[in-house]
Coordinates of C-alpha atoms and ligand atoms in Angstrom, one line a residue:
X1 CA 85.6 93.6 -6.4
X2 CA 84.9 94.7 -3.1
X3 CA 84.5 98.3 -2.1
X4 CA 87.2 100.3 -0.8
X5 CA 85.3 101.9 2.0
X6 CA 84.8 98.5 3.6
X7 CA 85.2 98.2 7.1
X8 CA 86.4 94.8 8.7
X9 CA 86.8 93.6 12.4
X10 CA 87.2 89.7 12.1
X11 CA 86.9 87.1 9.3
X12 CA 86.6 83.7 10.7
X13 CA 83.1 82.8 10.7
X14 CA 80.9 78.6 11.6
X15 CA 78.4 77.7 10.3
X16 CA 75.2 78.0 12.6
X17 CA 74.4 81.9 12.8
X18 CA 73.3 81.6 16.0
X19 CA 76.3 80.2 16.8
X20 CA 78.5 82.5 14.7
X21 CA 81.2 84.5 16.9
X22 CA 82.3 86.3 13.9
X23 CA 79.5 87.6 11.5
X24 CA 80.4 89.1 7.7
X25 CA 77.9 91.0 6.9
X26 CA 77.4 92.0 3.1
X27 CA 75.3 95.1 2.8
X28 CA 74.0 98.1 0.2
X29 CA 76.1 101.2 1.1
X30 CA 72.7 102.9 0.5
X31 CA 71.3 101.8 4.0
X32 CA 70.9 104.1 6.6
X33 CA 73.0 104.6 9.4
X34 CA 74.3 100.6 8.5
X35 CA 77.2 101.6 11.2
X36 CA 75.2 102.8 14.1
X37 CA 73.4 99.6 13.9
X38 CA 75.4 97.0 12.5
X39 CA 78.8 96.9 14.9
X40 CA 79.9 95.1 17.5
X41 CA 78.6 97.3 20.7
X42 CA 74.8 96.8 18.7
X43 CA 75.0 93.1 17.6
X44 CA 76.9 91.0 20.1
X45 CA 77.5 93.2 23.7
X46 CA 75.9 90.2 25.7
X47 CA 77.4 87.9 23.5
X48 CA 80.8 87.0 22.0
X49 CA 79.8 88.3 18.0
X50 CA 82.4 90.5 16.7
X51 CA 80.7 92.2 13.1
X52 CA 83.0 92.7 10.1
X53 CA 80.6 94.8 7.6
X54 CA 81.1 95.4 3.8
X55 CA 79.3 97.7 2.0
X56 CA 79.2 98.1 -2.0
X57 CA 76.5 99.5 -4.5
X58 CA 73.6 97.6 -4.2
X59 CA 73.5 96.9 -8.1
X60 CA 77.0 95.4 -7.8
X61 CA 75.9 93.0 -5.5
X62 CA 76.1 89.4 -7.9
X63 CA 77.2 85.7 -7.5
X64 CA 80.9 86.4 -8.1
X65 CA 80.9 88.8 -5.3
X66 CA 79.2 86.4 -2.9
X67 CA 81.7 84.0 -3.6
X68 CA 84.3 86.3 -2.9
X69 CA 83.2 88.0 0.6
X70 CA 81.3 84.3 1.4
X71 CA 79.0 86.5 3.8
X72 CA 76.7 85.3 6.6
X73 CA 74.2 88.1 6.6
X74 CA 73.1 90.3 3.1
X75 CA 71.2 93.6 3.4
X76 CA 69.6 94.8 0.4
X77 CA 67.6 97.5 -1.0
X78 CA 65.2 97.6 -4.0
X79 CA 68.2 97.1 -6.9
X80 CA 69.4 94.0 -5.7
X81 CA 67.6 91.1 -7.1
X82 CA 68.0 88.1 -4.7
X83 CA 67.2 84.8 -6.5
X84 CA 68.5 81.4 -7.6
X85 CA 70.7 83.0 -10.0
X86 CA 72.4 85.1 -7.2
X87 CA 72.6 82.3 -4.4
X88 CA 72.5 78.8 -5.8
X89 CA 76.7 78.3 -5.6
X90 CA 76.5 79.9 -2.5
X91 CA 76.1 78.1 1.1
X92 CA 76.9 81.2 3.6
X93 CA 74.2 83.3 3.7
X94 CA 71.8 82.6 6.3
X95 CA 69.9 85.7 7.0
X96 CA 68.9 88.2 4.0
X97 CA 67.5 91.7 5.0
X98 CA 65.5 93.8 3.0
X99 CA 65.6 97.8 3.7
X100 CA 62.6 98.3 2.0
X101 CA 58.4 98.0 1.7
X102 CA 58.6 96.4 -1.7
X103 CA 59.7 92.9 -1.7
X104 CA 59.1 92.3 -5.6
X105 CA 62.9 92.0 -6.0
X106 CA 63.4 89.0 -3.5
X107 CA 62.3 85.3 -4.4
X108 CA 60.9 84.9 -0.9
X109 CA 59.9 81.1 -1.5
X110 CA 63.4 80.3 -3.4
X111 CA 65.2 81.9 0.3
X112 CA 62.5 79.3 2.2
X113 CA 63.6 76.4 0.3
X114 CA 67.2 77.2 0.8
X115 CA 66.4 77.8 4.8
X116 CA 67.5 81.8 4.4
X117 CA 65.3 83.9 6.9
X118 CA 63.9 87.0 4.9
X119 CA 62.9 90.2 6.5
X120 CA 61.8 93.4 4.7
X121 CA 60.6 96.5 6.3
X122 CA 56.9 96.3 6.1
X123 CA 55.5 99.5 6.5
X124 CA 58.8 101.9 7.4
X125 CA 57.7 105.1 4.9
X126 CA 53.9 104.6 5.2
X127 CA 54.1 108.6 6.5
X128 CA 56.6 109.4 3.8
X129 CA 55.1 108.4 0.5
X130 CA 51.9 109.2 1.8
X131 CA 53.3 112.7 2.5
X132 CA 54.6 112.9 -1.0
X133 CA 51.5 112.0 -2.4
X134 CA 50.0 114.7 -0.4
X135 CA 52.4 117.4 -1.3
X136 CA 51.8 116.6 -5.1
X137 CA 47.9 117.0 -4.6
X138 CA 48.4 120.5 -2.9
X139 CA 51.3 121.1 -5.7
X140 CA 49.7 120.9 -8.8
X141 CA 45.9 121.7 -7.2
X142 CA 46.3 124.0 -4.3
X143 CA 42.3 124.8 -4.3
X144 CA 41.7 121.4 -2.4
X145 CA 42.9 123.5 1.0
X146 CA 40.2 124.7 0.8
X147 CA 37.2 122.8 2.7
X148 CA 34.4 123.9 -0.1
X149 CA 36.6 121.9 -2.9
X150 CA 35.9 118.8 -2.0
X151 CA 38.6 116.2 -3.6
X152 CA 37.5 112.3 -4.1
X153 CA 40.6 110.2 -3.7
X154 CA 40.5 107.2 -5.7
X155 CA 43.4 104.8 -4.0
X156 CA 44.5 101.4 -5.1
X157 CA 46.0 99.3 -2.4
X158 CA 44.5 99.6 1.1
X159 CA 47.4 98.4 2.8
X160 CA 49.7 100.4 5.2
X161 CA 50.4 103.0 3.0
X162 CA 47.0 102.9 1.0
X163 CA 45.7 103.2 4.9
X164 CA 47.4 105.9 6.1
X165 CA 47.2 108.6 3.1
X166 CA 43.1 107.6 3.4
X167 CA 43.6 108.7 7.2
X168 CA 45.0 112.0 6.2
X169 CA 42.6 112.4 3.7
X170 CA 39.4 111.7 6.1
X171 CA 41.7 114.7 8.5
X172 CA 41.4 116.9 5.1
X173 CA 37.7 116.1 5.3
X174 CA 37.9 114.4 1.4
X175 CA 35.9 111.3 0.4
X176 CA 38.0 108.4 0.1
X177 CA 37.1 105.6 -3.0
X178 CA 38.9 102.3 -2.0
X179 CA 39.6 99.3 -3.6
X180 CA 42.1 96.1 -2.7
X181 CA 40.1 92.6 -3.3
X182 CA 42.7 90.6 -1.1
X183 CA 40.7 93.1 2.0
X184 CA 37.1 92.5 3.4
X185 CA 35.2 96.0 2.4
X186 CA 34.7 98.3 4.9
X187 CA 34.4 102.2 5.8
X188 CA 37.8 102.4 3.2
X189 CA 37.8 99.8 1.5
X190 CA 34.6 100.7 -0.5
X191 CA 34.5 100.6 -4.4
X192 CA 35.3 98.6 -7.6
X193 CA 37.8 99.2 -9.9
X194 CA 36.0 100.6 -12.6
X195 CA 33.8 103.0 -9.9
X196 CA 37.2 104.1 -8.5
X197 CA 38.7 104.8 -11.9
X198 CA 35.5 106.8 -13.1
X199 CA 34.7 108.8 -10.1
X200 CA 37.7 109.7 -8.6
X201 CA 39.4 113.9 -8.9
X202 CA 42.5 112.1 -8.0
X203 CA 43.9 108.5 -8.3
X204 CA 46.9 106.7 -6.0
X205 CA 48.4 103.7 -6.2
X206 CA 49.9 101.7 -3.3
X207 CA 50.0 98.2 -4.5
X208 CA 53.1 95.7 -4.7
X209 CA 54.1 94.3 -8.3
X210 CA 53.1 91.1 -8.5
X211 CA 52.5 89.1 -11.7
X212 CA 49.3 87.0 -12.9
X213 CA 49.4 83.2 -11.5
X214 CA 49.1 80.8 -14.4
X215 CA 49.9 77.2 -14.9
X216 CA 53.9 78.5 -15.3
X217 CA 53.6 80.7 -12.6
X218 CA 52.0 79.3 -9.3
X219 CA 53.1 82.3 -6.9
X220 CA 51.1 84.9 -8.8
X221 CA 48.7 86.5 -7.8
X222 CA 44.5 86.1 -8.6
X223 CA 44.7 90.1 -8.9
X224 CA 48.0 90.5 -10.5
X225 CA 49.6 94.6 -10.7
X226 CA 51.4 94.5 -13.4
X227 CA 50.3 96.6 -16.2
X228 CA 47.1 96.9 -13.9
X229 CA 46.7 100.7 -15.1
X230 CA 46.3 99.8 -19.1
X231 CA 45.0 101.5 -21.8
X232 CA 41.7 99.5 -20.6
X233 CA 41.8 101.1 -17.0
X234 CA 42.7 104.8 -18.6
X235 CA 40.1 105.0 -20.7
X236 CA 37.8 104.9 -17.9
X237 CA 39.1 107.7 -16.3
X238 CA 37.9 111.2 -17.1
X239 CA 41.0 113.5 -18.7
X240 CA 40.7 116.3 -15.5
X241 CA 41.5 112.9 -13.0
X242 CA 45.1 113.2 -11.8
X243 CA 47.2 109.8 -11.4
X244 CA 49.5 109.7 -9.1
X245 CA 52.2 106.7 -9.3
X246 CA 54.5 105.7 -6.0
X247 CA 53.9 101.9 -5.9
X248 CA 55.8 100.3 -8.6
X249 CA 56.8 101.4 -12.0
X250 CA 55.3 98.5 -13.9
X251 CA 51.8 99.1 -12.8
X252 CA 51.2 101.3 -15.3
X253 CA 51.8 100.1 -18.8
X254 CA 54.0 103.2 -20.0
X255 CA 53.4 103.3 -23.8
X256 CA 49.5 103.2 -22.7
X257 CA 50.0 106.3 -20.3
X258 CA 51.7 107.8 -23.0
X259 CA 49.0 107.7 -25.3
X260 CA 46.6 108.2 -22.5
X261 CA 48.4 111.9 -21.5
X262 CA 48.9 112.8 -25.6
X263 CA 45.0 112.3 -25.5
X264 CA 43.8 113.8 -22.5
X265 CA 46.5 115.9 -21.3
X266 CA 46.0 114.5 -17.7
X267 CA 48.0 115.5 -14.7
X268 CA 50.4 112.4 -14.1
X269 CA 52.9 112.5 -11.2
X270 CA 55.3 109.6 -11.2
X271 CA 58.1 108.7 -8.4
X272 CA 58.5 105.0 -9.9
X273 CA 58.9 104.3 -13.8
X274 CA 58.9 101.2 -16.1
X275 CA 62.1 101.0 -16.9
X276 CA 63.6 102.5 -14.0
X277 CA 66.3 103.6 -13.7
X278 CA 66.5 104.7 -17.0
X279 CA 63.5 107.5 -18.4
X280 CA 62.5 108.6 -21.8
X281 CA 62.4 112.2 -22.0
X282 CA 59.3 111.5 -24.5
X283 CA 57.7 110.0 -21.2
X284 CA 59.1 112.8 -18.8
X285 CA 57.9 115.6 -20.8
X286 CA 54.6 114.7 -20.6
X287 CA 54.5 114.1 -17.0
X288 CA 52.9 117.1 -14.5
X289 CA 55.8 116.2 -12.0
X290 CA 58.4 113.6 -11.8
X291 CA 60.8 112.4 -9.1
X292 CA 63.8 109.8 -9.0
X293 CA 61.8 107.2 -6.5
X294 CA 62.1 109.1 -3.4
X295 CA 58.6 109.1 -2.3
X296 CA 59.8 107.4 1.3
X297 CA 63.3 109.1 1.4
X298 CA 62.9 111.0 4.6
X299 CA 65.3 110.6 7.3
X300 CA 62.1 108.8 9.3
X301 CA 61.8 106.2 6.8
X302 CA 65.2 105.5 5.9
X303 CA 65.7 104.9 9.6
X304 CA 62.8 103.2 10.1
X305 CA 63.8 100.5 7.6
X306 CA 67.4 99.9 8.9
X307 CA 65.9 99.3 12.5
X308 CA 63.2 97.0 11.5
X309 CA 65.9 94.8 9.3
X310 CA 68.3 95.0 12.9
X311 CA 65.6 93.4 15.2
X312 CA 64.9 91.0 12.6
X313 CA 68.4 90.2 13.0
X314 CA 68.5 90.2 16.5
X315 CA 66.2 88.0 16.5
X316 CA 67.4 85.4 14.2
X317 CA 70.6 85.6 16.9
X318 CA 68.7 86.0 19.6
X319 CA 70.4 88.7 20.8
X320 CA 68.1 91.5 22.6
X321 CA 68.1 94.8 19.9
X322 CA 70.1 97.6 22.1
X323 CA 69.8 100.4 18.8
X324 CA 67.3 102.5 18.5
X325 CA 66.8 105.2 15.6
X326 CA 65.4 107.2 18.5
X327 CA 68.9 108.0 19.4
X328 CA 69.8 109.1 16.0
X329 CA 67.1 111.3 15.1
X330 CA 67.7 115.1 15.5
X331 CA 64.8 117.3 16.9
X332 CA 61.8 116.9 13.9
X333 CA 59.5 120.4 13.6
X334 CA 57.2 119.0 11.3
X335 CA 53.8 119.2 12.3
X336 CA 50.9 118.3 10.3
X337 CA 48.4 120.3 12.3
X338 CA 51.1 123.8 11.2
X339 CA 50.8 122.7 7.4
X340 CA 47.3 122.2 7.7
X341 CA 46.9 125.7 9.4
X342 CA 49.8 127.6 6.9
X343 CA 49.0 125.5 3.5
X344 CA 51.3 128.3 2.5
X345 CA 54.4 126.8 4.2
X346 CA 54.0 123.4 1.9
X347 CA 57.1 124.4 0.0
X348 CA 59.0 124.3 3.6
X349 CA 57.8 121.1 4.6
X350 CA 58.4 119.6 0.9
X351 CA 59.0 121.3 -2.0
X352 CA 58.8 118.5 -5.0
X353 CA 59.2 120.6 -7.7
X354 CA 63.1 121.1 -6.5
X355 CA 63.7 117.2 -6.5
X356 CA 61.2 117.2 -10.3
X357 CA 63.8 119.7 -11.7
X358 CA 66.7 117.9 -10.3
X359 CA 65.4 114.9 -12.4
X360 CA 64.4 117.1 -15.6
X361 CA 68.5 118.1 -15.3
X362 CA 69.5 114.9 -16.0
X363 CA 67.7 114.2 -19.5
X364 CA 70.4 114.5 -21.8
X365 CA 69.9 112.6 -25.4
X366 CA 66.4 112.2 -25.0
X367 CA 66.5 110.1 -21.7
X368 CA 67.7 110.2 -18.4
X369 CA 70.2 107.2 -17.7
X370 CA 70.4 104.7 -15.1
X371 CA 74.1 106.1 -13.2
X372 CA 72.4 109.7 -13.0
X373 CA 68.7 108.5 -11.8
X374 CA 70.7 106.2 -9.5
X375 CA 72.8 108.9 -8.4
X376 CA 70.3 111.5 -7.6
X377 CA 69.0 108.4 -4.8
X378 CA 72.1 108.2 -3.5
X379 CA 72.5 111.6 -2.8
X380 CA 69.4 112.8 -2.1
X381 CA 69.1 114.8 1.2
X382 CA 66.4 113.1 3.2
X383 CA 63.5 115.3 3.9
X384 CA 61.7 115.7 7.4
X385 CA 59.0 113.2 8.1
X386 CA 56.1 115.5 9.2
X387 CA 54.3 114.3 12.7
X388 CA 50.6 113.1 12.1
Ligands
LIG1 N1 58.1 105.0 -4.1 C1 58.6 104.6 -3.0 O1 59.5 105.2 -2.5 C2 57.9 103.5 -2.2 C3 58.1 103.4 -0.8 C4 57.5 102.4 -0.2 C5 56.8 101.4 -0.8 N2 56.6 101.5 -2.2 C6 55.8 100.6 -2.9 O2 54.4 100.7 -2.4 C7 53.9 99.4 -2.3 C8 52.7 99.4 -1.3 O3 53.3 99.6 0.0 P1 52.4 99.2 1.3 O4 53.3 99.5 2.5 O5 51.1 99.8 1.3 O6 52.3 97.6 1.1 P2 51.2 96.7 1.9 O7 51.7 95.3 1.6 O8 51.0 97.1 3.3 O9 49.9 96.9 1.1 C9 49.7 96.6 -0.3 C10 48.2 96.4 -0.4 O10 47.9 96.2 -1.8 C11 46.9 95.3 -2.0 N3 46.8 94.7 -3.3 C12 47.5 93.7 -3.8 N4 47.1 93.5 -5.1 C13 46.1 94.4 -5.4 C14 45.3 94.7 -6.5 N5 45.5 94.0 -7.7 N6 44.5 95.7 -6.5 C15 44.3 96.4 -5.3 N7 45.0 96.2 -4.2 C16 45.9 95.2 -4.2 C17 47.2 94.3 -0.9 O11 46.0 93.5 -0.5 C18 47.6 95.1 0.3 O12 46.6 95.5 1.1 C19 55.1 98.5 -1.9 O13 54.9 97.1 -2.3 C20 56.2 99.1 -2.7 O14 56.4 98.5 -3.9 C21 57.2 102.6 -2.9
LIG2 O1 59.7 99.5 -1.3 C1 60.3 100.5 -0.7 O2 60.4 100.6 0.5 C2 60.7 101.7 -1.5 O3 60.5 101.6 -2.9 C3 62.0 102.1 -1.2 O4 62.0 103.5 -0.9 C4 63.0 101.7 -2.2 O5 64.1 102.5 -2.0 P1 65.5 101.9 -2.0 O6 65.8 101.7 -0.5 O7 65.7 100.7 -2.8 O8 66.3 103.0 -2.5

């Protein structure tokens, strides 16, 4: 059923988007700012569109639902898996936008054969999660301010968020181990696996899940993520290497990392989890911190994502974008080069622990379940993105 706190302007709609005067748009009510950008003014002032938006929980968006609002335009976020099983008795949806990095949820070549643009919002929380990765660093090891303590990032995934934590860590003055075989080497992208597991302090990952190609499987990958951290892959690290997780949960196998942690006691941080949204508190007590998958949940990043999906819409109706997240942004005092200078004012830019004990709150019976991991995302207070 749909959501009470829909809002509706018109309901007519063609069938040529383009050509659409009246646009239903089915969206995640997790989106940012989905209002400011998705209205009439935004979406159709030089034109004649006129925008009815719905919004509902993103993990209640399913085939029966689709056949009931019969939308022109879906906006997603990370819970919604688009596929055959949710479109293939549906013939209304022409443009599906994605809120998020991470496009492991969407069947991107399924969309193409059904003539669906895709967007997603490549790069939107690059600053964010590599932020977060930062803060837990300086967290749990707060001797790498200091310039004699050198610290060897190992990171996984040189892409734009693989890329910009290795810029802050060349500011820090670090050493930066690289590896992502789908990149030419260079300055960054420097080491192999096994050299970057071995003889790294700390360890990041910033890859997308995909799965192995086989003879079943022709869209995987030749250097496939999942389960890419194994039992194999923690053995080579030494026990004092932290691993930090904010890619996807299934990159690390989790009874492995179990094992691995019972064994070594190793510092494990984890924003992203196997079996999200649902945790094992036999998993969570073990880990050094934890968070509900908030790594890019700034105000910044959330924004970011909602304009990037809107100009890929305005696009598809080639309308010119008139939004801008620049008008929605209060003033932002978060300067790198202060933190940098007052390490001691971490806790002020991003205090972690608060959002790891919000998490640990939850566990009740020996897990924490999906409604309460979902719940702390939906009503998390976006943090500051600090300015690089
Ligand atoms: N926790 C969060 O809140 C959060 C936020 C944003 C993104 N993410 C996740 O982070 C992932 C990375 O984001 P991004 O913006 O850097 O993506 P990106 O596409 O810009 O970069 C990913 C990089 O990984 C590389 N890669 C692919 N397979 C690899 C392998 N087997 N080994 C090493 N490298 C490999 C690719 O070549 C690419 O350069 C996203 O796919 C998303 O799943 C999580
Ligand atoms: O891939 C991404 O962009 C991130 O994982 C993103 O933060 C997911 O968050 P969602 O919008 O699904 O809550």
């Amino acid at each position: 059923m749909i959501n009470k706190n829909m809002t509706e302007s018109m309901n007519n709609k063609t069938d040529k988007l383009s050509a659409i005067k009246n646009i239903t748009i089915l969206a995640d009510s997790n989106i940012a700012s989905l209002n400011d950008f998705f209205n009439d003014a935004a979406l159709g002032h030089l034109t004649e569109h006129r925008v009815k938006i719905i919004t509902v929980a993103g993990r209640d968006i399913d085939a029966a639902l689709l056949a009931e609002v019969q939308p022109d335009i879906l906006l997603i976020r990370s819970v919604t898996k688009v596929n055959e099983a949710l479109l293939a008795d549906n013939n209304s949806v022409q443009f599906v936008g994605s809120a998020t990095i991470g496009t492991d949820h969407v069947d991107q070549d399924y969309l193409a054969s059904r003539n669906i643009t895709f967007a997603n919002a490549a790069g939107c929380s690059k600053h964010s999660v590599a932020q977060y990765v930062l803060t837990a660093i300086f967290t749990l090891r707060p001797q790498y301010w200091q310039q004699s303590a050198s610290l060897t990032l190992g990171i996984i995934g040189l892409g734009n968020i693989g890329n910009t934590l290795a810029q802050y860590a060349y500011d820090l003055g670090w050493q930066v181990l690289g590896y992502d075989p789908l990149l030419p080497t260079s300055k960054t992208n420097n080491a192999s696996l096994e050299q970057l597991l071995s003889q790294s302090d700390v360890v990041s990952l910033h890859v997308p899940l995909t799965n192995e190609r086989n003879a079943t499987n022709s869209k995987g990958s030749d250097y496939p993520t999942r389960h890419l951290i194994n039992a194999a892959a923690l053995v080579m690290m030494p026990a004092d290497t932290m691993l930090v997780n904010s890619a996807r949960g299934p990159v690390i196998e989790e009874s492995a990392l179990k094992a691995d942690i019972e064994r070594t006691g190793r510092q494990v941080v984890l924003d992203v989890f196997e079996h999200e949204p649902e945790i094992e508190e036999s998993l969570l007590s073990k880990l050094a911190i934890a968070t509900p998958h908030i790594a890019g949940y700034t105000l910044e990043g959330k924004l970011r994502g909602t304009q990037i999906i809107y100009d890929a819409l305005c696009e598809k109706l080639t309308i010119p974008p008139t939004q801008s997240m620049s008008n929605l942004l209060p003033l932002n005092m978060f300067l790198w080069s202060e933190l940098k200078s007052y390490p001691d004012r971490l806790p002020k830019f991003y205090d972690v622990m608060q959002d790891d004990t919000s998490l640990r709150n939850k566990a009740v019976d020996g897990q924490v379940n999906g409604a309460d991991f979902d719940g702390l995302r939906r009503d998390y207070h976006l943090r500051r993105e600090w300015q690089f």
